[in-house]
Amino acid sequence: MQADAPQTVHLADYTAPNWWVEKVELAFDLHPTATRVRSKIRFKRNPDAAGRDLHLDGENLSLITLAVDGKPLTNNEYRKADTSLTVPGDTLPQDAFTWEAEVEINPEANTALEGLYMSNGMFCTQCEAEGFRKITSYPDRPDVMAPFEVRINSDLPVLLSNGNHAERGNGMSVWSDPWPKPAYLFALVAGDLVAISDRFTTRSGRDVALNIWVRRGDEGKCAFAMDALKRSMRWDEEVYGREYDLDIFNIVAVDDFNMGAMENKGLNIFNSSAVLASPETSTDDNFARIEAIIAHEYFHNWTGNRITCRDWFQLCLKEGLTVFRDQQFSGDTRGAAVERIGNVLSLRARQFREDAGPLAHPVRPESFVEINNFYTATVYEKGAEIIGMLKRLVGDDAYYKACDLYFSRHDGDAATIEDWLKVFEDTTGRDLTGFKRWYTQAGTPRVTVTDSFKDGTYQIDFEQVTPPTPGQPDKEPQLIPMAMGLINPDGSEARPTQVVELTEARQSLRFDGLDARPIPSLLRGFSAPVILDHSPGFNDRATLLAHDTDPFVRWEAGRALTRQTVMAMLTDRAAPDPAYLDALHMAAANDTLDPAFRALVLSLPSQDDIAQGCVDAGVVPDPTAIHHALKALGRSIGDHMEGLFTTLYDRLASDAPYRPDAAQSGKRALRNMALRRLTPRDEATRARAQFDTATNMTDQLAAFACLLEAGDPQVAAQFEAQWHGDRLVMDKWFMLQVAQAEPKDAVSRAEILTEHPDFTMKNPNRFRAVMGGLTGGNPAGFHDPSGAGYRFLATWLIRLDAANPQTAARLSTAFETWKRYDADRQTLMRTELERILDTDGLSRDLAEMTSRMLEG
Ligand code: BES
Ligand code: ZN
């Protein structure tokens, strides 16, 4: 167990700091094992604070000197603990003083990848949320904002920090960031890097230098990210009226990075997987993700940096809003319907899963032990849904007016959710007290629908219930914007979309003057993050799939039919209903529909989705049975539609030069779906031919996955021989071999791969590839009845935790559904969770996650 009892931080305990910071000057003498950091910080008394003590955070720092207004501090003039340094108020000047410190840190020993660390010979930083304290003593909290000036001394050729480049000389560079920022947005990069460069002129005429910095050899993989950056900059000007505010914008790609990317002011740092792309090495999905992340981090410049968070409980203020903005951008760029369906798929897979288990928490949590554990699907994705609901409720014009007010009123502030909601109240005159529950109440509301039709009147009754979650046994009704329309039995529209505001536990609605019983088209565009409990008959769903005007509801109707089919296969051993297969065939063959949409209609729910469906139906999920049912359904679909798939596969072949745009990737998605369904029927001959001749990674990887699934004995070695020099492609190789293994072989495949010379725990991408290939890619393998999957994961989490707690804690969420399963599996998983928790020296990160999972 932990040596120090972990401290819980509560939102209710927030107090402003005793001292504000007016100016920060930092000087770095870079050295891999002994970097010196000198800081000069101008503090100014907060006249509203009751106390006068100076509280600084600090972790793993060797203090060399400390001084106040030039006078060195003696040992009895400050108190130093493991993670803090306090100077009593009575030894400090009245109103203002200059703090100077010199500390030494060891970047090479920093395997947590938080603070200043080394990645392939290059120095880089990651300070969000609380990493700056590993660089120097500082009030490391987001409400303390200051301009920074940074001097870097090093012989390395490229020396970067935030803001504008003020000075450069032999072995040194000075960067000056005029915009006050919290320490979590500080960044420094130094290395032997090369840039691809471009320029952007903002609409008010500022000329901005753009650079993407990469390791030598990767220059050819930056063009797409650069283009995405320029399009993001333009989009934010056009849609939100937000312009960039420095003369330079730098992006750096690093190989070892815990997250996807980080929005440091003027110096975004990216996981190389989130920036480097080429047609030969990246899939269409990789391109789409890169575009979204580039946009996301860029958009933070206003939603996060110019306006930041008062404290980490307000994290959704920047993350939820910025995810919403990147989703809007992707929708505008790639097509709103398909993007929306993708977002809902992710929300259900990650956030609904979280909300239904022991880790459920409100979008604005009330307490935490380790803030890194709260960068969750709930804060991000449900946080983004809240913004979307707000926009739908107030309308587009009021939404952008409120945003304008937010930007002008709070520019330079560290703000709160209350501030955000207030700009909407002030713009619209609406009282949003009830709406605020979306931020404070955890759990996914379940809306049950019943309806009746008599004498031309259609009545629909809604009942909403939010289940209990840890620490929140009783729930209030929420304001649910239910976008709905009515469809006639012939598929024509009986009533167009209207947004019904559900605010009560029960609510009814009537429609008069109808000729026939209509089919309700509910939750259009997925207008609220709720579970809709509504069981229309087969014909109604088939009609919605064939005719609804709302593409989300159309897709959802098909998905509901598929889920129903899988559930019947599982519980009644029923074969798929030919009428269902015909309905699916009709949608798949409909050439007026976007191929990307048709691929989504043909895609099967995940194993995890079906497991949750079992729980909802009161059945204990059997991962092995689910695996076989989905496989069998895939084969039935292939049998039923062989002709169509053959035609699609041939007709969608293309000689056009590769473009990662939505139109081309949609066609590839549909064609590769056809390939997958045909593979069990053609002895993998198409997959083999496609693998051998593919000129882009999307097609090669799709064929690779089919061949692995078909048990091809050579393909893994061939792929490795071709790509062993490319880390990002090799991550795919590691992941897919585990994901596509027969469930009974998955754990041993993963074990073998951890012995591969290219496997390393130090690189989070590689570690995630193998572990995620098992836990997410091969659930039946992970849940092997022997418990081998659980033991394997727990063993590796314990190992990784000693080096990199943040990534270990994230991957531990594979256990969050443990209570869904049968008693034997529950015991096996609980045993592993307890084994983790009993480990000596366990990190606060992993200790908090495992104990919440055990208790919740
Ligand atoms: N601010 C985060 C990065 C971050 C997360 C830093 C957690 C420290 C701890 C960044 O803006 C972010 O949200 N990145 C996402 C990608 C984004 C497209 C949702 C990520 O890294 O996954
Ligand atoms: Zn973000």
CSV table of N, CA, C and O and ligand atoms in Angstrom, one decimal, residues 263 296-297 300 318-319 380, ligand 2:
chain,number,residue,atom,x,y,z
A,263,GLU,N,-2.0,21.2,-25.7
A,263,GLU,CA,-2.2,22.5,-26.3
A,263,GLU,C,-1.3,23.6,-25.8
A,263,GLU,O,-1.7,24.8,-25.8
A,296,HIS,N,-8.4,20.2,-32.5
A,296,HIS,CA,-8.7,20.3,-31.0
A,296,HIS,C,-7.7,21.1,-30.3
A,296,HIS,O,-8.0,22.0,-29.6
A,297,GLU,N,-6.4,20.8,-30.5
A,297,GLU,CA,-5.4,21.5,-29.7
A,297,GLU,C,-5.3,22.9,-30.2
A,297,GLU,O,-5.1,23.8,-29.4
A,300,HIS,N,-8.0,25.0,-28.6
A,300,HIS,CA,-7.8,25.3,-27.1
A,300,HIS,C,-7.2,26.7,-27.0
A,300,HIS,O,-7.2,27.2,-25.9
A,318,LYS,N,-13.0,23.5,-20.5
A,318,LYS,CA,-12.1,23.6,-21.7
A,318,LYS,C,-12.2,22.3,-22.5
A,318,LYS,O,-12.2,22.4,-23.7
A,319,GLU,N,-12.3,21.2,-21.9
A,319,GLU,CA,-12.2,19.9,-22.7
A,319,GLU,C,-13.6,19.6,-23.4
A,319,GLU,O,-13.6,19.3,-24.6
A,380,TYR,N,-14.9,14.5,-21.1
A,380,TYR,CA,-14.7,14.9,-22.5
A,380,TYR,C,-15.9,14.8,-23.4
A,380,TYR,O,-16.4,15.7,-24.0
B,2,ZN,ZN,-8.2,19.0,-24.9
